[in-house]
mmCIF file of C-alpha atoms and ligand atoms in Angstrom:
data_model
loop_
_atom_site.group_PDB
_atom_site.id
_atom_site.type_symbol
_atom_site.label_atom_id
_atom_site.label_comp_id
_atom_site.label_asym_id
_atom_site.label_seq_id
_atom_site.Cartn_x
_atom_site.Cartn_y
_atom_site.Cartn_z
ATOM 1 C CA MET A 1084 -0.197 -0.172 -0.083
ATOM 2 C CA ALA A 1085 2.761 2.094 0.855
ATOM 3 C CA GLY A 1086 4.578 1.731 -2.307
ATOM 4 C CA SER A 1087 1.423 2.546 -4.057
ATOM 5 C CA ASN A 1088 0.870 5.808 -2.615
ATOM 6 C CA GLU A 1089 4.670 6.819 -3.243
ATOM 7 C CA ALA A 1090 4.297 6.133 -7.105
ATOM 8 C CA LEU A 1091 1.249 7.978 -7.266
ATOM 9 C CA PRO A 1092 2.796 11.612 -7.885
ATOM 10 C CA GLY A 1093 4.854 10.478 -10.395
ATOM 11 C CA LEU A 1094 2.178 8.219 -12.274
ATOM 12 C CA CYS A 1095 0.228 12.127 -11.702
ATOM 13 C CA PHE A 1096 2.935 13.614 -13.638
ATOM 14 C CA LEU A 1097 3.259 10.871 -16.585
ATOM 15 C CA GLY A 1098 -0.699 11.375 -16.800
ATOM 16 C CA LEU A 1099 0.174 15.304 -17.634
ATOM 17 C CA LEU A 1100 2.696 14.775 -19.752
ATOM 18 C CA LEU A 1101 1.063 12.261 -21.710
ATOM 19 C CA CYS A 1102 -2.251 14.191 -21.449
ATOM 20 C CA LEU A 1103 -0.655 17.309 -22.934
ATOM 21 C CA CYS A 1104 1.339 15.136 -26.021
ATOM 22 C CA SER A 1105 -1.665 14.302 -27.153
ATOM 23 C CA TYR A 1106 -3.411 17.181 -27.084
ATOM 24 C CA SER A 1107 -0.752 19.120 -29.136
ATOM 25 C CA ALA A 1108 -0.629 15.891 -31.943
ATOM 26 C CA ALA A 1109 -4.519 16.514 -32.206
ATOM 27 C CA ALA A 1110 -4.394 20.090 -32.503
ATOM 28 C CA ALA A 1111 -1.772 20.029 -34.863
ATOM 29 C CA SER A 1112 -3.992 17.637 -37.270
ATOM 30 C CA THR A 1113 -7.773 18.531 -37.035
ATOM 31 C CA PRO A 1114 -9.132 19.349 -39.861
ATOM 32 C CA ASP A 1115 -11.257 23.018 -39.949
ATOM 33 C CA LEU A 1116 -12.290 22.343 -43.804
ATOM 34 C CA LEU A 1117 -14.000 19.089 -45.454
ATOM 35 C CA TYR A 1118 -14.308 18.827 -49.163
ATOM 36 C CA LEU A 1119 -17.221 16.620 -50.642
ATOM 37 C CA ASN A 1120 -16.639 15.250 -54.042
ATOM 38 C CA LEU A 1121 -19.727 13.557 -55.628
ATOM 39 C CA LEU A 1122 -19.057 12.068 -59.078
ATOM 40 C CA TRP A 1123 -21.642 11.898 -62.176
ATOM 41 C CA PRO A 1124 -21.091 8.641 -63.407
ATOM 42 C CA GLY A 1125 -22.108 10.493 -67.326
ATOM 43 C CA GLY A 1126 -19.637 12.240 -67.432
ATOM 44 C CA TYR A 1127 -16.889 9.965 -65.316
ATOM 45 C CA CYS A 1128 -17.811 6.618 -67.008
ATOM 46 C CA HIS A 1129 -17.446 8.335 -70.207
ATOM 47 C CA SER A 1130 -21.150 7.185 -71.788
ATOM 48 C CA VAL A 1131 -20.791 8.535 -74.755
ATOM 49 C CA ASN A 1132 -18.183 5.730 -75.172
ATOM 50 C CA LEU A 1133 -20.826 2.713 -74.054
ATOM 51 C CA GLY A 1134 -19.442 3.983 -70.411
ATOM 52 C CA GLU A 1135 -16.218 1.997 -70.950
ATOM 53 C CA ASP A 1136 -14.228 3.974 -68.363
ATOM 54 C CA CYS A 1137 -15.948 1.962 -65.267
ATOM 55 C CA CYS A 1138 -17.280 -1.607 -64.401
ATOM 56 C CA ILE A 1139 -20.932 -2.177 -62.633
ATOM 57 C CA PRO A 1140 -20.162 -3.383 -59.297
ATOM 58 C CA THR A 1141 -20.810 -6.665 -57.972
ATOM 59 C CA THR A 1142 -23.317 -4.924 -55.571
ATOM 60 C CA GLY A 1143 -25.798 -4.326 -58.442
ATOM 61 C CA GLU A 1144 -25.993 -0.952 -60.677
ATOM 62 C CA PRO A 1145 -25.752 2.163 -58.607
ATOM 63 C CA ALA A 1146 -28.845 5.296 -58.326
ATOM 64 C CA ALA A 1147 -28.624 6.944 -61.724
ATOM 65 C CA ASP A 1148 -27.382 10.374 -60.071
ATOM 66 C CA PHE A 1149 -24.502 11.817 -58.398
ATOM 67 C CA LEU A 1150 -22.542 9.508 -56.529
ATOM 68 C CA VAL A 1151 -20.525 10.437 -53.595
ATOM 69 C CA GLN A 1152 -16.689 9.564 -54.115
ATOM 70 C CA SER A 1153 -15.045 10.854 -50.761
ATOM 71 C CA LEU A 1154 -15.383 13.719 -48.141
ATOM 72 C CA GLU A 1155 -12.097 14.797 -47.887
ATOM 73 C CA THR A 1156 -9.968 16.471 -44.732
ATOM 74 C CA TYR A 1157 -8.174 19.521 -45.191
ATOM 75 C CA ASP A 1158 -6.562 22.192 -43.060
ATOM 76 C CA SER A 1159 -7.738 25.874 -44.248
ATOM 77 C CA SER A 1160 -4.899 27.768 -43.466
ATOM 78 C CA SER A 1161 -2.321 25.886 -45.319
ATOM 79 C CA GLY A 1162 -4.699 24.835 -48.057
ATOM 80 C CA ASN A 1163 -3.277 20.969 -47.400
ATOM 81 C CA PRO A 1164 -5.076 18.037 -47.258
ATOM 82 C CA ILE A 1165 -4.871 16.070 -43.590
ATOM 83 C CA THR A 1166 -4.613 12.563 -44.339
ATOM 84 C CA ASN A 1167 -4.007 9.464 -42.570
ATOM 85 C CA CYS A 1168 -3.881 10.511 -38.871
ATOM 86 C CA ASN A 1169 -3.729 6.555 -37.215
ATOM 87 C CA SER A 1170 -1.463 3.832 -38.357
ATOM 88 C CA HIS A 1171 -3.902 1.573 -36.712
ATOM 89 C CA CYS A 1172 -6.538 2.911 -38.477
ATOM 90 C CA ARG A 1173 -9.352 -0.041 -38.905
ATOM 91 C CA PHE A 1174 -12.579 0.139 -41.381
ATOM 92 C CA LEU A 1175 -15.472 -2.264 -39.683
ATOM 93 C CA ILE A 1176 -18.583 -2.975 -41.878
ATOM 94 C CA ASN A 1177 -20.604 -3.624 -38.755
ATOM 95 C CA PRO A 1178 -21.498 -0.356 -37.741
ATOM 96 C CA LEU A 1179 -22.847 0.807 -41.108
ATOM 97 C CA VAL A 1180 -24.885 -1.901 -41.455
ATOM 98 C CA ASP A 1181 -28.259 0.041 -41.290
ATOM 99 C CA LEU A 1182 -26.549 2.331 -44.063
ATOM 100 C CA ILE A 1183 -25.017 -0.333 -46.554
ATOM 101 C CA GLU A 1184 -28.126 -0.059 -49.252
ATOM 102 C CA ASP A 1185 -27.541 3.472 -49.354
ATOM 103 C CA MET A 1186 -23.670 2.671 -49.843
ATOM 104 C CA PHE A 1187 -24.303 0.559 -52.261
ATOM 105 C CA ALA A 1188 -26.617 2.945 -54.081
ATOM 106 C CA TYR A 1189 -24.850 6.104 -53.189
ATOM 107 C CA TRP A 1190 -20.949 5.558 -52.873
ATOM 108 C CA PRO A 1191 -19.688 2.506 -54.899
ATOM 109 C CA ASN A 1192 -16.673 2.069 -56.626
ATOM 110 C CA LEU A 1193 -17.112 2.049 -60.321
ATOM 111 C CA SER A 1194 -13.496 1.322 -61.174
ATOM 112 C CA CYS A 1195 -12.851 -1.775 -63.143
ATOM 113 C CA PRO A 1196 -12.752 -4.857 -62.286
ATOM 114 C CA SER A 1197 -16.470 -4.892 -60.965
ATOM 115 C CA ASN A 1198 -16.244 -4.950 -57.030
ATOM 116 C CA ASN A 1199 -18.215 -4.469 -53.619
ATOM 117 C CA GLY A 1200 -17.151 -0.943 -52.665
ATOM 118 C CA MET A 1201 -15.325 -1.884 -49.225
ATOM 119 C CA ASP A 1202 -11.930 -1.515 -50.553
ATOM 120 C CA GLN A 1203 -12.805 2.524 -51.486
ATOM 121 C CA TRP A 1204 -14.900 2.778 -48.267
ATOM 122 C CA ARG A 1205 -11.997 1.882 -45.935
ATOM 123 C CA TYR A 1206 -9.397 3.995 -48.216
ATOM 124 C CA VAL A 1207 -11.746 6.707 -47.310
ATOM 125 C CA TRP A 1208 -12.244 6.333 -43.745
ATOM 126 C CA CYS A 1209 -8.411 5.205 -43.073
ATOM 127 C CA THR A 1210 -7.263 8.352 -45.424
ATOM 128 C CA TYR A 1211 -9.599 11.185 -44.215
ATOM 129 C CA GLY A 1212 -12.527 9.990 -41.986
ATOM 130 C CA ASN A 1213 -10.067 9.276 -39.085
ATOM 131 C CA CYS A 1214 -8.732 12.413 -39.093
ATOM 132 C CA THR A 1215 -12.418 14.000 -37.930
ATOM 133 C CA SER A 1216 -13.915 13.930 -34.846
ATOM 134 C CA LEU A 1217 -16.533 11.642 -36.087
ATOM 135 C CA SER A 1218 -17.141 7.914 -35.370
ATOM 136 C CA GLU A 1219 -16.995 5.612 -38.735
ATOM 137 C CA VAL A 1220 -20.815 5.110 -38.871
ATOM 138 C CA VAL A 1221 -21.402 9.456 -38.201
ATOM 139 C CA TYR A 1222 -19.014 10.026 -41.004
ATOM 140 C CA PHE A 1223 -20.615 7.884 -43.282
ATOM 141 C CA ASN A 1224 -24.107 8.890 -42.489
ATOM 142 C CA ARG A 1225 -23.580 12.567 -42.806
ATOM 143 C CA THR A 1226 -21.353 12.417 -45.785
ATOM 144 C CA LEU A 1227 -24.328 10.452 -47.539
ATOM 145 C CA LEU A 1228 -27.036 13.344 -45.791
ATOM 146 C CA LEU A 1229 -24.650 15.784 -47.230
ATOM 147 C CA ARG A 1230 -25.297 14.504 -51.038
ATOM 148 C CA GLU A 1231 -29.085 14.127 -50.719
ATOM 149 C CA GLN A 1232 -29.477 17.760 -49.504
ATOM 150 C CA ALA A 1233 -26.675 18.685 -52.307
ATOM 151 C CA ASN A 1234 -29.798 17.885 -54.223
ATOM 152 C CA ILE A 1235 -27.444 18.357 -57.793
ATOM 153 C CA SER A 1236 -29.710 16.605 -60.222
ATOM 154 C CA ALA A 1237 -33.063 17.632 -59.229
ATOM 155 C CA THR A 1238 -31.753 21.482 -58.876
ATOM 156 C CA LEU A 1239 -29.984 21.161 -62.235
ATOM 157 C CA ASN A 1240 -32.827 19.330 -63.918
ATOM 158 C CA SER A 1241 -35.360 22.364 -62.358
ATOM 159 C CA TYR A 1242 -32.901 24.817 -64.596
ATOM 160 C CA GLY A 1243 -33.778 22.885 -67.675
ATOM 161 C CA ILE A 1244 -30.471 21.241 -67.005
ATOM 162 C CA VAL A 1245 -30.855 17.734 -68.416
ATOM 163 C CA PRO A 1246 -28.167 15.156 -69.507
ATOM 164 C CA ASP A 1247 -28.256 15.133 -73.171
ATOM 165 C CA ALA A 1248 -25.696 13.444 -75.333
ATOM 166 C CA SER A 1249 -25.685 16.599 -77.772
ATOM 167 C CA ILE A 1250 -26.869 19.917 -75.989
ATOM 168 C CA THR A 1251 -24.340 21.492 -74.636
ATOM 169 C CA TYR A 1252 -24.944 23.991 -71.632
ATOM 170 C CA SER A 1253 -22.599 27.156 -70.804
ATOM 171 C CA LEU A 1254 -20.543 26.458 -67.291
ATOM 172 C CA GLU A 1255 -22.001 30.071 -65.987
ATOM 173 C CA LYS A 1256 -25.814 28.621 -66.443
ATOM 174 C CA ILE A 1257 -24.852 25.445 -64.383
ATOM 175 C CA VAL A 1258 -22.674 27.589 -61.820
ATOM 176 C CA LYS A 1259 -26.070 29.711 -61.147
ATOM 177 C CA ALA A 1260 -28.098 26.810 -60.745
ATOM 178 C CA LEU A 1261 -25.832 24.982 -58.241
ATOM 179 C CA GLU A 1262 -25.476 28.318 -55.963
ATOM 180 C CA SER A 1263 -29.255 28.636 -55.349
ATOM 181 C CA THR A 1264 -28.628 25.135 -52.978
ATOM 182 C CA LEU A 1265 -25.134 25.118 -52.869
ATOM 183 C CA GLY A 1266 -24.368 29.012 -52.229
ATOM 184 C CA SER A 1267 -22.184 31.152 -53.436
ATOM 185 C CA SER A 1268 -18.285 30.274 -54.090
ATOM 186 C CA SER A 1269 -19.347 27.364 -52.079
ATOM 187 C CA PHE A 1270 -17.713 24.269 -55.003
ATOM 188 C CA ALA A 1271 -16.488 23.731 -58.175
ATOM 189 C CA VAL A 1272 -17.539 21.813 -61.563
ATOM 190 C CA GLU A 1273 -15.447 19.282 -62.044
ATOM 191 C CA CYS A 1274 -14.446 18.416 -66.014
ATOM 192 C CA LYS A 1275 -12.857 16.352 -68.294
ATOM 193 C CA ARG A 1276 -11.489 16.797 -71.910
ATOM 194 C CA ARG A 1277 -12.357 14.392 -74.257
ATOM 195 C CA TYR A 1278 -10.936 14.923 -77.840
ATOM 196 C CA THR A 1279 -12.808 13.881 -81.254
ATOM 197 C CA VAL A 1280 -10.157 15.481 -83.263
ATOM 198 C CA TRP A 1281 -7.230 16.329 -81.019
ATOM 199 C CA PRO A 1282 -5.874 18.815 -80.391
ATOM 200 C CA LEU A 1283 -8.908 21.404 -82.319
ATOM 201 C CA LEU A 1284 -12.223 19.142 -81.394
ATOM 202 C CA TYR A 1285 -13.250 18.558 -78.088
ATOM 203 C CA ASP A 1286 -16.201 18.535 -75.200
ATOM 204 C CA ASP A 1287 -15.877 19.042 -71.358
ATOM 205 C CA TYR A 1288 -17.672 16.491 -69.780
ATOM 206 C CA LEU A 1289 -19.265 17.079 -66.270
ATOM 207 C CA THR A 1290 -17.628 14.560 -64.273
ATOM 208 C CA GLY A 1291 -18.509 15.883 -61.008
ATOM 209 C CA ILE A 1292 -19.187 18.223 -58.152
ATOM 210 C CA ARG A 1293 -16.424 18.960 -55.287
ATOM 211 C CA VAL A 1294 -18.349 21.123 -52.797
ATOM 212 C CA CYS A 1295 -16.592 22.924 -49.363
ATOM 213 C CA VAL A 1296 -18.425 21.833 -46.343
ATOM 214 C CA SER A 1297 -17.971 22.351 -41.911
ATOM 215 C CA SER A 1298 -15.394 20.207 -40.390
ATOM 216 C CA ASP A 1299 -18.317 18.647 -38.332
ATOM 217 C CA ALA A 1300 -19.811 17.227 -41.374
ATOM 218 C CA THR A 1301 -22.913 19.039 -41.701
ATOM 219 C CA THR A 1302 -23.101 22.256 -43.788
ATOM 220 C CA PHE A 1303 -22.243 23.794 -46.848
ATOM 221 C CA VAL A 1304 -19.520 26.192 -46.620
ATOM 222 C CA SER A 1305 -18.062 29.325 -48.648
ATOM 223 C CA CYS A 1306 -14.698 28.069 -49.647
ATOM 224 C CA PRO A 1307 -11.680 30.002 -47.790
ATOM 225 C CA THR A 1308 -10.430 30.127 -51.184
ATOM 226 C CA VAL A 1309 -11.568 30.120 -54.907
ATOM 227 C CA LEU A 1310 -11.668 26.099 -55.926
ATOM 228 C CA PRO A 1311 -10.205 25.878 -59.280
ATOM 229 C CA THR A 1312 -12.893 24.379 -62.177
ATOM 230 C CA ASN A 1313 -10.847 22.668 -65.295
ATOM 231 C CA CYS A 1314 -14.586 23.002 -67.441
ATOM 232 C CA GLY A 1315 -14.149 25.727 -70.520
ATOM 233 C CA ASN A 1316 -17.027 27.806 -70.937
ATOM 234 C CA ASN A 1317 -18.669 25.292 -72.547
ATOM 235 C CA VAL A 1318 -19.970 21.410 -70.838
ATOM 236 C CA LYS A 1319 -21.829 18.668 -71.868
ATOM 237 C CA PHE A 1320 -23.680 16.927 -68.989
ATOM 238 C CA ALA A 1321 -23.395 13.216 -70.453
ATOM 239 C CA PRO A 1322 -26.606 10.669 -70.014
ATOM 240 C CA ILE A 1323 -25.709 7.798 -67.936
ATOM 241 C CA LEU A 1324 -24.714 4.769 -69.895
ATOM 242 C CA TYR A 1325 -22.681 1.717 -68.380
ATOM 243 C CA ALA A 1326 -21.129 -0.706 -70.084
ATOM 244 C CA SER A 1327 -23.490 -3.619 -71.344
ATOM 245 C CA SER A 1328 -22.335 -4.747 -75.101
ATOM 246 C CA GLY A 1329 -19.581 -2.670 -76.468
ATOM 247 C CA GLY A 1330 -17.880 -1.909 -72.910
ATOM 248 C CA ARG A 1331 -15.789 -3.398 -70.641
ATOM 249 C CA GLN A 1332 -18.135 -6.675 -68.772
ATOM 250 C CA ARG A 1333 -18.962 -7.051 -65.311
ATOM 251 C CA ASP A 1334 -16.623 -9.317 -63.711
ATOM 252 C CA PRO A 1335 -18.746 -13.058 -63.602
ATOM 253 C CA THR A 1336 -16.506 -14.497 -61.297
ATOM 254 C CA ALA A 1337 -16.243 -11.588 -58.664
ATOM 255 C CA ASN A 1338 -17.758 -12.305 -55.599
ATOM 256 C CA PRO A 1339 -20.833 -9.528 -54.385
ATOM 257 C CA LEU A 1340 -20.310 -8.846 -50.472
ATOM 258 C CA ARG A 1341 -22.931 -10.606 -48.948
ATOM 259 C CA LEU A 1342 -23.131 -8.930 -45.872
ATOM 260 C CA PRO A 1343 -23.995 -11.536 -42.849
ATOM 261 C CA SER A 1344 -20.934 -13.452 -43.699
ATOM 262 C CA ALA A 1345 -18.952 -10.309 -44.356
ATOM 263 C CA MET A 1346 -19.691 -9.515 -40.580
ATOM 264 C CA ASP A 1347 -19.428 -12.443 -39.310
ATOM 265 C CA MET A 1348 -15.903 -12.142 -40.592
ATOM 266 C CA LEU A 1349 -15.021 -8.716 -39.020
ATOM 267 C CA LEU A 1350 -16.906 -9.501 -35.683
HETATM 268 C C1 NAG B 349 -9.329 6.347 -35.679
HETATM 269 O O1 NAG B 349 -8.639 4.972 -35.457
HETATM 270 C C2 NAG B 349 -8.355 4.619 -34.186
HETATM 271 C C3 NAG B 349 -7.591 3.630 -34.008
HETATM 272 O O2 NAG B 349 -8.311 2.266 -34.662
HETATM 273 C C4 NAG B 349 -9.360 4.579 -33.002
HETATM 274 O O3 NAG B 349 -8.585 4.594 -31.734
HETATM 275 C C5 NAG B 349 -9.988 6.149 -32.943
HETATM 276 O O4 NAG B 349 -10.844 6.700 -32.111
HETATM 277 C C6 NAG B 349 -10.490 6.904 -34.420
HETATM 278 N N1 NAG B 349 -11.019 7.970 -34.829
HETATM 279 C C7 NAG B 349 -12.019 8.269 -34.755
HETATM 280 C C8 NAG B 349 -12.037 10.211 -34.947
HETATM 281 O O5 NAG B 349 -13.004 7.493 -34.834
HETATM 282 C C1 NAG B 350 -28.468 9.016 -39.944
HETATM 283 O O1 NAG B 350 -28.644 10.581 -39.293
HETATM 284 C C2 NAG B 350 -29.776 10.698 -39.685
HETATM 285 C C3 NAG B 350 -30.227 12.368 -39.178
HETATM 286 O O2 NAG B 350 -29.244 12.574 -38.338
HETATM 287 C C4 NAG B 350 -30.504 9.904 -38.562
HETATM 288 O O3 NAG B 350 -32.014 9.840 -38.758
HETATM 289 C C5 NAG B 350 -30.124 8.299 -38.467
HETATM 290 O O4 NAG B 350 -31.097 7.482 -37.676
HETATM 291 C C6 NAG B 350 -28.946 8.242 -39.234
HETATM 292 N N1 NAG B 350 -28.917 6.918 -39.517
HETATM 293 C C7 NAG B 350 -27.778 6.460 -39.258
HETATM 294 C C8 NAG B 350 -27.451 4.370 -39.395
HETATM 295 O O5 NAG B 350 -26.969 6.831 -38.010
HETATM 296 C C1 NAG B 351 -11.197 0.715 -56.997
HETATM 297 O O1 NAG B 351 -11.663 -0.340 -57.143
HETATM 298 C C2 NAG B 351 -10.716 -0.738 -57.869
HETATM 299 C C3 NAG B 351 -11.036 -2.209 -58.668
HETATM 300 O O2 NAG B 351 -11.466 -2.922 -58.297
HETATM 301 C C4 NAG B 351 -9.353 -0.633 -56.996
HETATM 302 O O3 NAG B 351 -8.304 -1.213 -57.759
HETATM 303 C C5 NAG B 351 -9.372 0.805 -55.951
HETATM 304 O O4 NAG B 351 -8.075 -0.130 -55.394
HETATM 305 C C6 NAG B 351 -10.834 0.727 -55.374
HETATM 306 N N1 NAG B 351 -10.262 1.929 -54.957
HETATM 307 C C7 NAG B 351 -10.095 2.717 -53.853
HETATM 308 C C8 NAG B 351 -9.916 3.422 -53.463
HETATM 309 O O5 NAG B 351 -10.038 1.231 -53.057
HETATM 310 C C1 NAG B 352 -34.431 18.920 -54.293
HETATM 311 O O1 NAG B 352 -34.521 19.900 -55.785
HETATM 312 C C2 NAG B 352 -35.906 20.103 -56.117
HETATM 313 C C3 NAG B 352 -35.682 20.905 -57.110
HETATM 314 O O2 NAG B 352 -35.581 22.064 -56.968
HETATM 315 C C4 NAG B 352 -37.017 20.623 -54.998
HETATM 316 O O3 NAG B 352 -38.064 20.112 -55.754
HETATM 317 C C5 NAG B 352 -36.852 19.587 -53.849
HETATM 318 O O4 NAG B 352 -37.766 19.813 -52.908
HETATM 319 C C6 NAG B 352 -35.274 19.212 -53.674
HETATM 320 N N1 NAG B 352 -34.991 18.395 -52.568
HETATM 321 C C7 NAG B 352 -34.595 18.486 -51.205
HETATM 322 C C8 NAG B 352 -34.171 17.252 -50.633
HETATM 323 O O5 NAG B 352 -33.891 19.688 -51.189
#
């Protein structure tokens, strides 16, 4: 008993040090700005060329809508991303059971070969999510809610901007429409330039929208620095088309994610 009493001041001192150290480590790496990256499959997958850049996930065709890619963590004063905050980061599928259908529909990994999205969720969680102060389920849930709140498809449609293989919209018109829900200077439109006759003839296809978000992942904020756009003045908003006959096929040998067994494995 006497021995443990003597050890007490020492332990307190050690505890204080640990506390101070972990506090300064956390303070140095706390993101104060998030970027929500949404992708438009029509432009992202190159639907004019049968969606050749994408493979339909093993979990089925995602929603015909803007889809989540990531919610990135940034330090607004330096403008640098804050990533990989914990080397012991683990991604668990169990806490996401109530969100899994929405994840399949709105947060797929469209890259080839076909896959169930898990690797991308793990990557996004351990690269960015784990740097926020949010739990895994809150991080993924809020990201999905932000996508819904951004309401990009419906907003564009209500301004007469509808997916069409031949119409070209002015970037200005697209920006005006999105400002109505996202606020001004809170987002950037992203494009991919695809040449028909290099370097003379090309189209800029809308591939996604990047939106500035508060650090608690609840609201759109005006960006501290203007986000660059790589779109020209005229933009194509291509209809969604996945490879079915001419493009790359869904890989029939890939295993779909079966939740009960995947969860058993992780339990
Ligand atoms: C980040 O990952 C570590 C290790 O798994 C965990 O202890 C910590 O709680 C995570 N942080 C957040 C915000 O979830
Ligand atoms: C996601 O957030 C909404 C709004 O706060 C809440 O109603 C819902 O229960 C949450 N879902 C999960 C799985 O946590
Ligand atoms: C998306 O899927 C592709 C193909 O399965 C894989 O190579 C890639 O690593 C995945 N993306 C992420 C971020 O995990
Ligand atoms: C999305 O936008 C449409 C068109 O402006 C509007 O009717 C609808 O209520 C909006 N939905 C949400 C969830 O904000």
